[in-house]
Coordinates of N, CA and C in Angstrom, one line a residue:
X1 N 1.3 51.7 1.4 CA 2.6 51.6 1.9 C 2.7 52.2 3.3
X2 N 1.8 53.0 3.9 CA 1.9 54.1 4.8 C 1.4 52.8 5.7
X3 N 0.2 52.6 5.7 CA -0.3 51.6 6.3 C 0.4 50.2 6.7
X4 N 1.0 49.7 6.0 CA 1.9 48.7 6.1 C 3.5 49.0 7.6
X5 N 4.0 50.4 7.1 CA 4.9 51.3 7.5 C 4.3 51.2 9.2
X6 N 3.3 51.6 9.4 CA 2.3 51.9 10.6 C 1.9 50.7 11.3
X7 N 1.8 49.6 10.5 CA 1.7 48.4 11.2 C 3.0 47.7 11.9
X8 N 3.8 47.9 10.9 CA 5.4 47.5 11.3 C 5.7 48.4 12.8
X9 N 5.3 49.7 12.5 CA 6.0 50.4 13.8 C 5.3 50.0 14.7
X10 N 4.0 49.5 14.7 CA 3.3 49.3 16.1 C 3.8 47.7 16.1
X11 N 4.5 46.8 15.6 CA 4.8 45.7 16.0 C 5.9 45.3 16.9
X12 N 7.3 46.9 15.9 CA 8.4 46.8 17.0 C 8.3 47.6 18.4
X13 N 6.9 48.4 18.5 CA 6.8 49.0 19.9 C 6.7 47.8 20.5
X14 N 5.6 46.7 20.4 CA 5.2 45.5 21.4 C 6.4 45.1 21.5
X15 N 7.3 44.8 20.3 CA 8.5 43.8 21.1 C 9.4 43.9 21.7
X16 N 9.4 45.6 21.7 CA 10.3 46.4 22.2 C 10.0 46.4 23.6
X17 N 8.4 46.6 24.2 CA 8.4 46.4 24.9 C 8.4 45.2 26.1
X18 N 8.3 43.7 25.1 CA 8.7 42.8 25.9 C 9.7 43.1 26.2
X19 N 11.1 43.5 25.4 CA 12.3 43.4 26.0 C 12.5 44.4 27.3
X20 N 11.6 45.5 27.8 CA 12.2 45.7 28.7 C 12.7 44.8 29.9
X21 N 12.8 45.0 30.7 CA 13.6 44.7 32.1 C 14.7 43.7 31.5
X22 N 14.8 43.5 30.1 CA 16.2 42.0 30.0 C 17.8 43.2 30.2
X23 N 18.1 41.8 30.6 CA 20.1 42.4 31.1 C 20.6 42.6 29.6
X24 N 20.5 41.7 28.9 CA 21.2 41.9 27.4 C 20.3 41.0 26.5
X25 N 20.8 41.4 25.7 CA 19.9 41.4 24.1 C 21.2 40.7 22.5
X26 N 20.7 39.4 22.5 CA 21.5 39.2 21.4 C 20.8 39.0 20.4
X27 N 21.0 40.2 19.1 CA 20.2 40.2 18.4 C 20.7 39.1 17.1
X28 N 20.0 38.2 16.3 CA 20.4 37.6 15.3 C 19.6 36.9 14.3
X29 N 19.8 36.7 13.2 CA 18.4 36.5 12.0 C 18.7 37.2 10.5
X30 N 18.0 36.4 9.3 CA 18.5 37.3 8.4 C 17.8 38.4 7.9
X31 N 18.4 39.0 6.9 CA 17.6 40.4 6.8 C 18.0 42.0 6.9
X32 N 17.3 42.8 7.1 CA 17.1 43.7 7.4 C 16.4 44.2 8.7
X33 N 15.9 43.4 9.4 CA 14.9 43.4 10.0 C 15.7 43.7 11.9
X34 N 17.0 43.1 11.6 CA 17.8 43.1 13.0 C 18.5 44.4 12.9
X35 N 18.5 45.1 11.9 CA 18.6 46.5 12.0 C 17.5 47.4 12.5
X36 N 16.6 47.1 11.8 CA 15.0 47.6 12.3 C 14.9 47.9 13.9
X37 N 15.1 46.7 14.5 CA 14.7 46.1 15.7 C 16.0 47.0 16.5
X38 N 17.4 46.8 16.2 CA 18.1 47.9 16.3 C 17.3 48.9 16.7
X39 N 17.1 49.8 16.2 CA 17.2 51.2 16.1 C 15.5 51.4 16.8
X40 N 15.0 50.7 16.8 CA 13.7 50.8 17.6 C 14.5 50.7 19.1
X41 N 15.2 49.9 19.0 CA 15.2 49.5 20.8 C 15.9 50.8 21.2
X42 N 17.4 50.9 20.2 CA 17.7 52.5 21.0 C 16.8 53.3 20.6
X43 N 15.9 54.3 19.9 CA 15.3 54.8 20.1 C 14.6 54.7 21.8
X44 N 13.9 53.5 22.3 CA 13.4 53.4 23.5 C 14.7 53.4 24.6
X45 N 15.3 53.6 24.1 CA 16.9 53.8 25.8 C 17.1 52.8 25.7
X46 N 16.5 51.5 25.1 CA 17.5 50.3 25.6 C 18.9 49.5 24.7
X47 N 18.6 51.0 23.5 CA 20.3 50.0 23.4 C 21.6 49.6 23.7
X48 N 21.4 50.2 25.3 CA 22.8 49.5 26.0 C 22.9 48.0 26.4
X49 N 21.4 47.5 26.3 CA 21.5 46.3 26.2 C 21.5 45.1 25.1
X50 N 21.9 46.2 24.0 CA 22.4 45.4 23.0 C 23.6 44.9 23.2
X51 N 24.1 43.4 23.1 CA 25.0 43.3 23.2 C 25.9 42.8 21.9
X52 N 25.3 42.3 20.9 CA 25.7 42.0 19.3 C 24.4 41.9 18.2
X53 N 24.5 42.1 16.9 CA 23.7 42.0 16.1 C 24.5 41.4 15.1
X54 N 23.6 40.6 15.5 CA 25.0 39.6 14.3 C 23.7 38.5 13.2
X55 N 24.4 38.7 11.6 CA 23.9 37.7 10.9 C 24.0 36.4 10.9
X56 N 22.0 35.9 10.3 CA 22.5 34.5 10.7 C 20.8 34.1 9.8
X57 N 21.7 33.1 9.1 CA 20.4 32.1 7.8 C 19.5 31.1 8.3
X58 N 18.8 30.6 7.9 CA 17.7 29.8 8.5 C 18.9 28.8 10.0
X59 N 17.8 28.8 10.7 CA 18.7 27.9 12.1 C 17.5 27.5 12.3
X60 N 17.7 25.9 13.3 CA 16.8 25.6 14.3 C 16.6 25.9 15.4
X61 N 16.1 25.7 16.1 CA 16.0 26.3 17.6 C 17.1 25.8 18.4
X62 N 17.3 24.4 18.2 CA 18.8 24.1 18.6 C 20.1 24.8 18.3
X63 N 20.2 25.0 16.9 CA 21.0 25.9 16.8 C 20.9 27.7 17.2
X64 N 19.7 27.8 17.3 CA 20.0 29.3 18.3 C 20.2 29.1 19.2
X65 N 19.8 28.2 19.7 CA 20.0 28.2 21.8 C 21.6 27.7 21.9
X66 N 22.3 26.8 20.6 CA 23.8 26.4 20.6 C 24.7 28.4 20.8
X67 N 24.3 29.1 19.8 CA 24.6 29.8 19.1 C 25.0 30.9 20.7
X68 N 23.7 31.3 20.8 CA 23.4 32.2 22.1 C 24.1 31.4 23.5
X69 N 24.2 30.2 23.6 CA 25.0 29.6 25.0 C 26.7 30.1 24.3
X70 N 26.8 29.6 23.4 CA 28.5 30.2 23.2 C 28.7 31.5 23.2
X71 N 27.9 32.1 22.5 CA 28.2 33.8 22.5 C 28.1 34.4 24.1
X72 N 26.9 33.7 24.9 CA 27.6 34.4 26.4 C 28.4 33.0 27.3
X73 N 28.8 32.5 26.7 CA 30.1 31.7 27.4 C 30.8 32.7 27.4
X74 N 31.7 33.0 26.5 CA 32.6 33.9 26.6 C 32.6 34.6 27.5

């Protein structure tokens, strides 16, 4: 479990650090996992650029890209 634990953390460092230099971050997906990814990113300073963490069940890629154009329409 330790090892598993250790794999995970070295996965959300890499993604963590693609996200640097992004303006905002809309997190969404089901799970637990958008919490995870949470608290990894603040941990690294960037969760001011969280802008929502919001749930969300199987989608297609059409519907995320629908999803994410409305949420920053507003």
């Amino acid at each position: 479990e330790r090892k598993f634990a250790g794999q995970l953390d070295q996965y959300y460092a890499e993604v963590t650090a693609a996200f640097r230099g992004a303006e905002s971050l809309l997190i969404i997906g089901p799970g637990e996992a958008k919490g995870e990814l949470k608290r990894h990113l603040e941990q690294a300073r960037l969760g001011e650029t969280i802008v929502a963490v919001e749930p969300a069940d199987k989608m297609t890629d059409r519907q995320i890209a629908a999803k994410v154009r409305d949420y920053f329409k507003e």
